[in-house]
mmCIF file of C-alpha atoms in Angstrom:
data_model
loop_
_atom_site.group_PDB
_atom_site.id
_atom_site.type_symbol
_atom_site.label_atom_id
_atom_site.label_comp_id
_atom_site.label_asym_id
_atom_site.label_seq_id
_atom_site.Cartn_x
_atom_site.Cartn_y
_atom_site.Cartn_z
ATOM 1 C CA UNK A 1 -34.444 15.480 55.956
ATOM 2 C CA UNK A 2 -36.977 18.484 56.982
ATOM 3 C CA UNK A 3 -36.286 19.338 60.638
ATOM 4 C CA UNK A 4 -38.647 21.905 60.900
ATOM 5 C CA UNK A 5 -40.450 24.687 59.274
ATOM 6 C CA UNK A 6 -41.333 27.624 61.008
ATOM 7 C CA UNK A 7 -43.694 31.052 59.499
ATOM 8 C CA UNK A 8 -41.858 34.338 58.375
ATOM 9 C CA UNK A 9 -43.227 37.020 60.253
ATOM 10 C CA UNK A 10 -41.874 41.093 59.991
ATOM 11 C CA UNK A 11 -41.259 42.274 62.910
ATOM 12 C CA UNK A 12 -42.688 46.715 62.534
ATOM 13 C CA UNK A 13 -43.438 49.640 64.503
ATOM 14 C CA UNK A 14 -46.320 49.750 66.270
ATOM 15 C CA UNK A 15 -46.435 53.452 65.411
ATOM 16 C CA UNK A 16 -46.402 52.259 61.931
ATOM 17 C CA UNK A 17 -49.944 51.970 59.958
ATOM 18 C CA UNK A 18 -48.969 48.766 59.128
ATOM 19 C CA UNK A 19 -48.894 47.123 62.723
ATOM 20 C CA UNK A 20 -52.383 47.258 62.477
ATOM 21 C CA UNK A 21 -53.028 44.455 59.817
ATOM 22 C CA UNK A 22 -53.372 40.838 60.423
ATOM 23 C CA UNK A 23 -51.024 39.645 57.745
ATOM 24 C CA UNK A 24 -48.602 41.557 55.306
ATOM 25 C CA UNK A 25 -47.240 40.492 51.569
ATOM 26 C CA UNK A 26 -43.918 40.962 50.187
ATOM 27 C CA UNK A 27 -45.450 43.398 47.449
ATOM 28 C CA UNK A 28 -46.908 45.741 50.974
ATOM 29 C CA UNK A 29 -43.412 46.172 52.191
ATOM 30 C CA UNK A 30 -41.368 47.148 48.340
ATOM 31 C CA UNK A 31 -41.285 50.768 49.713
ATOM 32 C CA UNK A 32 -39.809 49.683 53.505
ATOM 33 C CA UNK A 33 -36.559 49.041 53.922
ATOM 34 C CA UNK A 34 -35.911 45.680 55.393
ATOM 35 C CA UNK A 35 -33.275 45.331 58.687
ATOM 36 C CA UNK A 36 -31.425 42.117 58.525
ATOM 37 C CA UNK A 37 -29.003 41.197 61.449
ATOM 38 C CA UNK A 38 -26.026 40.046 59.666
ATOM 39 C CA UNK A 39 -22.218 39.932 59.946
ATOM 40 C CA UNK A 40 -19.720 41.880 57.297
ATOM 41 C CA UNK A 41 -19.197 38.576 55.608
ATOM 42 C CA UNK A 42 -22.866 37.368 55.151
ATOM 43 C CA UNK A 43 -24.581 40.121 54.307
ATOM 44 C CA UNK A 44 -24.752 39.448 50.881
ATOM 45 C CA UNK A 45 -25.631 36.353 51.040
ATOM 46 C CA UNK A 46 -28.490 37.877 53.258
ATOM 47 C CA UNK A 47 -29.990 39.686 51.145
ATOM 48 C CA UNK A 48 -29.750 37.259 47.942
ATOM 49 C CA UNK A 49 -31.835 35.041 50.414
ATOM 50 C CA UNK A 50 -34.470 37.440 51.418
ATOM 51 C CA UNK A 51 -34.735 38.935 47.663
ATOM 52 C CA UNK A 52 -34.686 35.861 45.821
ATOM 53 C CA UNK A 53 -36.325 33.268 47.821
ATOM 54 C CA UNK A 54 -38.465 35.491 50.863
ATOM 55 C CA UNK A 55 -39.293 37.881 47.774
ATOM 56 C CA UNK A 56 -38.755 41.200 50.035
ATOM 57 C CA UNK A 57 -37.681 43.471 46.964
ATOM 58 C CA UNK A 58 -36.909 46.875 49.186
ATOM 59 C CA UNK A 59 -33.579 48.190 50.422
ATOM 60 C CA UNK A 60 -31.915 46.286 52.880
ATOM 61 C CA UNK A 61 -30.265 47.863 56.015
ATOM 62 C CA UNK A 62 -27.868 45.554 58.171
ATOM 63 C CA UNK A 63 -27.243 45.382 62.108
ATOM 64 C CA UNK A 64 -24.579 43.933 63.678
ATOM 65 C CA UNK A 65 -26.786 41.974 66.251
ATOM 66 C CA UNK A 66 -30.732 41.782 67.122
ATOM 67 C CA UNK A 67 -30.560 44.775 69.853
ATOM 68 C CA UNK A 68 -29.682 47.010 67.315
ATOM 69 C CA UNK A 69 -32.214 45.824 64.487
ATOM 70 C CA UNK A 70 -35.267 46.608 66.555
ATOM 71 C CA UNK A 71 -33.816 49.549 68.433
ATOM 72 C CA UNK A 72 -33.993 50.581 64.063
ATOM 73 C CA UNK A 73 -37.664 48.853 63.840
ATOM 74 C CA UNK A 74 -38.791 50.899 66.613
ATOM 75 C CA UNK A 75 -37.311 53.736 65.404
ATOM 76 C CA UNK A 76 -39.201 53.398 62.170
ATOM 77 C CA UNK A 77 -36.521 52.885 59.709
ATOM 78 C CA UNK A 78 -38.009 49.556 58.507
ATOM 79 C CA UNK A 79 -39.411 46.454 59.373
ATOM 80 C CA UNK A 80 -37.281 43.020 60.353
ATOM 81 C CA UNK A 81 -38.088 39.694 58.843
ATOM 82 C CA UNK A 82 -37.875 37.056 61.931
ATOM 83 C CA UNK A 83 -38.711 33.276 62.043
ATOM 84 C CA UNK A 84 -39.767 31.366 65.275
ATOM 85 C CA UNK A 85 -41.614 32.318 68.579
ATOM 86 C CA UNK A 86 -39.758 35.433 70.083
ATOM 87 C CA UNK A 87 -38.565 34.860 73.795
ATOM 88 C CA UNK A 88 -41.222 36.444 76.190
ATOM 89 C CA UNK A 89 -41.055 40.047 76.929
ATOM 90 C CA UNK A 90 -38.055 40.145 74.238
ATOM 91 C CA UNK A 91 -40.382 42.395 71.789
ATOM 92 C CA UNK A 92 -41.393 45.179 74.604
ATOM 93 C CA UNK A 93 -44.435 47.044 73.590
ATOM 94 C CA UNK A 94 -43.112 49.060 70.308
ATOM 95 C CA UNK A 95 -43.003 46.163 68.403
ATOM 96 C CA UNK A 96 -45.231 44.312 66.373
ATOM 97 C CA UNK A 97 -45.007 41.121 64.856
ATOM 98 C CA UNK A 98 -47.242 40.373 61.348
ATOM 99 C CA UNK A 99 -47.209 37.307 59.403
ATOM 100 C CA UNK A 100 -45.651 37.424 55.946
ATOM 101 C CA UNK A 101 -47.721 35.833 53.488
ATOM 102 C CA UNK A 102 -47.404 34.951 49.817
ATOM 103 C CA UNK A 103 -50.658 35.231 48.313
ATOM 104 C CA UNK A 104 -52.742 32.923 50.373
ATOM 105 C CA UNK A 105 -50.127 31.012 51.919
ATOM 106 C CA UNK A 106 -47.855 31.926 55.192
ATOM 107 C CA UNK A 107 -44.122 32.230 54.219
ATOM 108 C CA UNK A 108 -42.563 29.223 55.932
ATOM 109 C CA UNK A 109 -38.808 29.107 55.932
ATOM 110 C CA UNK A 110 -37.754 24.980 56.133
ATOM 111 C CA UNK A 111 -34.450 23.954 58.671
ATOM 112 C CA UNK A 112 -33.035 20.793 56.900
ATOM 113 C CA UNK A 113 -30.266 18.554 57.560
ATOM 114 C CA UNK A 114 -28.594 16.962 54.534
ATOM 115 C CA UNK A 115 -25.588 14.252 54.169
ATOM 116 C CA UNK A 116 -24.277 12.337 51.063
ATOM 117 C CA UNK A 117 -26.708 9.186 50.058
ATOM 118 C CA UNK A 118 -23.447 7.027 50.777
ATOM 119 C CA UNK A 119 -22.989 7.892 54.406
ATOM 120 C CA UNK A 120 -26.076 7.171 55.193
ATOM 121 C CA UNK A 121 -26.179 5.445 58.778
ATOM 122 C CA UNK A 122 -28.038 4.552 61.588
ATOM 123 C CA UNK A 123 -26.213 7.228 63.414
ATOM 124 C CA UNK A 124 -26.968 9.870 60.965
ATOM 125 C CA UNK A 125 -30.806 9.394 61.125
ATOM 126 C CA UNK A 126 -30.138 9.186 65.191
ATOM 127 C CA UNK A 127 -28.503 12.503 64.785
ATOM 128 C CA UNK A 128 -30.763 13.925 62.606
ATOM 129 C CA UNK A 129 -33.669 12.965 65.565
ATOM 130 C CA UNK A 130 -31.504 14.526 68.188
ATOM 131 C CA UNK A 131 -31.550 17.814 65.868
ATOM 132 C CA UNK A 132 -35.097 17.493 64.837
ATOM 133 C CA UNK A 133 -36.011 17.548 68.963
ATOM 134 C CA UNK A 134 -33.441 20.357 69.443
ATOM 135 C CA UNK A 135 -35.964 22.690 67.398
ATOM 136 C CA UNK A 136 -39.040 21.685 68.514
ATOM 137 C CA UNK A 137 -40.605 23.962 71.707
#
């Protein structure tokens, strides 16, 4: 079951040409490094995700936790891929956020919740409400 879907957007420099546009492709960003937030154990997984299935084909650099990611955004050493609506005031005014499109289309990155076809319930379709309402804003 689809929870939710929400659009990819990078997350750049205002200093940075870039901040300028009104939407950005993976194939603008190959020569950027991209800043995931990621812990020792997931960061390949990480970046399999974003190469494979975002398409961002640059070098990665990881942070331990979002303070340091954009501290390295606004410091120009890449740009951060980030889904959802950022809490107010939590970009400041070095930051930038650009959709990421591919071709035409936004990137949309889908939140599902899955269970075996046997154990499906009534409570398991309640639960999967209760989730679905837990994203929405």
């Amino acid at each position: 079951m689809i929870l939710t879907s929400s659009v990819t957007h990078i997350e750049i420099a205002r200093r940075n040409p870039m901040s300028s546009l009104d939407k950005v492709t993976a194939q603008e960003l190959k020569n950027i490094p991209c800043i995931l937030v990621s812990s020792e154990a997931e960061k390949e997984t990480e970046a399999e995700y974003y190469h494979t299935i975002v398409g961002l084909q640059g070098e990665k650099l990881f942070a331990d936790n979002m303070e340091e990611a954009r501290t390295l955004v606004i410091s120009g050493k890449g740009f951060m891929p980030s889904e959802g609506t950022p809490i107010e005031g939590s970009l400041g005014t070095n930051i930038v956020r650009i959709p990421l499109y591919r071709g035409e289309e936004p990137t949309k990155r889908k939140y599902c919740a899955f269970w075996k076809k046997e154990n499906v319930k009534e409570m398991s379709e309640e639960f999967a409400e209760i989730l679905r309402g837990k994203f929405e804003v």
